[in-house]
Structures are given as C-alpha cells and as structure tokens.
mmCIF file with all atom_site columns, C-alpha atoms in Angstrom:
data_model
loop_
_atom_site.group_PDB
_atom_site.id
_atom_site.type_symbol
_atom_site.label_atom_id
_atom_site.label_alt_id
_atom_site.label_comp_id
_atom_site.label_asym_id
_atom_site.label_entity_id
_atom_site.label_seq_id
_atom_site.pdbx_PDB_ins_code
_atom_site.Cartn_x
_atom_site.Cartn_y
_atom_site.Cartn_z
_atom_site.occupancy
_atom_site.B_iso_or_equiv
_atom_site.pdbx_formal_charge
_atom_site.auth_seq_id
_atom_site.auth_comp_id
_atom_site.auth_asym_id
_atom_site.auth_atom_id
_atom_site.pdbx_PDB_model_num
ATOM 1  C CA . MET A 1 1  ? 111.718 116.539 126.845 1.00 0.00 ? 1  MET A CA 1
ATOM 2  C CA . ASP A 1 2  ? 112.576 119.668 124.902 1.00 0.00 ? 2  ASP A CA 1
ATOM 3  C CA . GLN A 1 3  ? 110.553 120.309 121.767 1.00 0.00 ? 3  GLN A CA 1
ATOM 4  C CA . GLU A 1 4  ? 113.789 121.035 119.893 1.00 0.00 ? 4  GLU A CA 1
ATOM 5  C CA . SER A 1 5  ? 115.153 117.541 120.546 1.00 0.00 ? 5  SER A CA 1
ATOM 6  C CA . GLU A 1 6  ? 111.996 115.660 119.556 1.00 0.00 ? 6  GLU A CA 1
ATOM 7  C CA . PRO A 1 7  ? 112.378 116.148 115.763 1.00 0.00 ? 7  PRO A CA 1
ATOM 8  C CA . ALA A 1 8  ? 116.052 115.141 116.004 1.00 0.00 ? 8  ALA A CA 1
ATOM 9  C CA . LEU A 1 9  ? 115.170 111.892 117.794 1.00 0.00 ? 9  LEU A CA 1
ATOM 10 C CA . PHE A 1 10 ? 112.373 111.215 115.321 1.00 0.00 ? 10 PHE A CA 1
ATOM 11 C CA . VAL A 1 11 ? 114.748 111.641 112.373 1.00 0.00 ? 11 VAL A CA 1
ATOM 12 C CA . PHE A 1 12 ? 117.409 109.529 114.105 1.00 0.00 ? 12 PHE A CA 1
ATOM 13 C CA . PHE A 1 13 ? 115.076 106.607 114.817 1.00 0.00 ? 13 PHE A CA 1
ATOM 14 C CA . GLY A 1 14 ? 113.405 107.000 111.431 1.00 0.00 ? 14 GLY A CA 1
ATOM 15 C CA . SER A 1 15 ? 116.724 106.734 109.593 1.00 0.00 ? 15 SER A CA 1
ATOM 16 C CA . ALA A 1 16 ? 117.821 103.810 111.773 1.00 0.00 ? 16 ALA A CA 1
ATOM 17 C CA . ILE A 1 17 ? 114.587 101.898 111.081 1.00 0.00 ? 17 ILE A CA 1
ATOM 18 C CA . LEU A 1 18 ? 114.828 102.701 107.370 1.00 0.00 ? 18 LEU A CA 1
ATOM 19 C CA . GLU A 1 19 ? 118.401 101.385 107.292 1.00 0.00 ? 19 GLU A CA 1
ATOM 20 C CA . LEU A 1 20 ? 117.343 98.174  109.048 1.00 0.00 ? 20 LEU A CA 1
ATOM 21 C CA . GLU A 1 21 ? 114.438 97.692  106.651 1.00 0.00 ? 21 GLU A CA 1
ATOM 22 C CA . THR A 1 22 ? 116.727 98.209  103.658 1.00 0.00 ? 22 THR A CA 1
ATOM 23 C CA . GLU A 1 23 ? 119.222 95.646  104.954 1.00 0.00 ? 23 GLU A CA 1
ATOM 24 C CA . PHE A 1 24 ? 116.366 93.229  105.711 1.00 0.00 ? 24 PHE A CA 1
ATOM 25 C CA . LEU A 1 25 ? 114.928 93.564  102.196 1.00 0.00 ? 25 LEU A CA 1
ATOM 26 C CA . CYS A 1 26 ? 118.377 93.178  100.620 1.00 0.00 ? 26 CYS A CA 1
ATOM 27 C CA . ARG A 1 27 ? 118.888 89.894  102.486 1.00 0.00 ? 27 ARG A CA 1
ATOM 28 C CA . ILE A 1 28 ? 115.509 88.551  101.350 1.00 0.00 ? 28 ILE A CA 1
ATOM 29 C CA . LEU A 1 29 ? 116.036 89.563  97.738  1.00 0.00 ? 29 LEU A CA 1
#
C-alpha cells in the first residue's frame, strides 16, 4: 500500500468510528 494513502484511510476510518460512537452515545443518553 502506498504511504500516501495510509493517512487518508486512517482519517477515513477514524472519522467513521467517531461518527458511530457519537450516534451510539446519543442513543444511550
């Protein structure tokens, strides 16, 4: 995998996980 694409994938998955966590917390609260 290219080193240039690794940070992009990391940010993409990071933002996706953060969005899921936010939705999960909102449903609990």
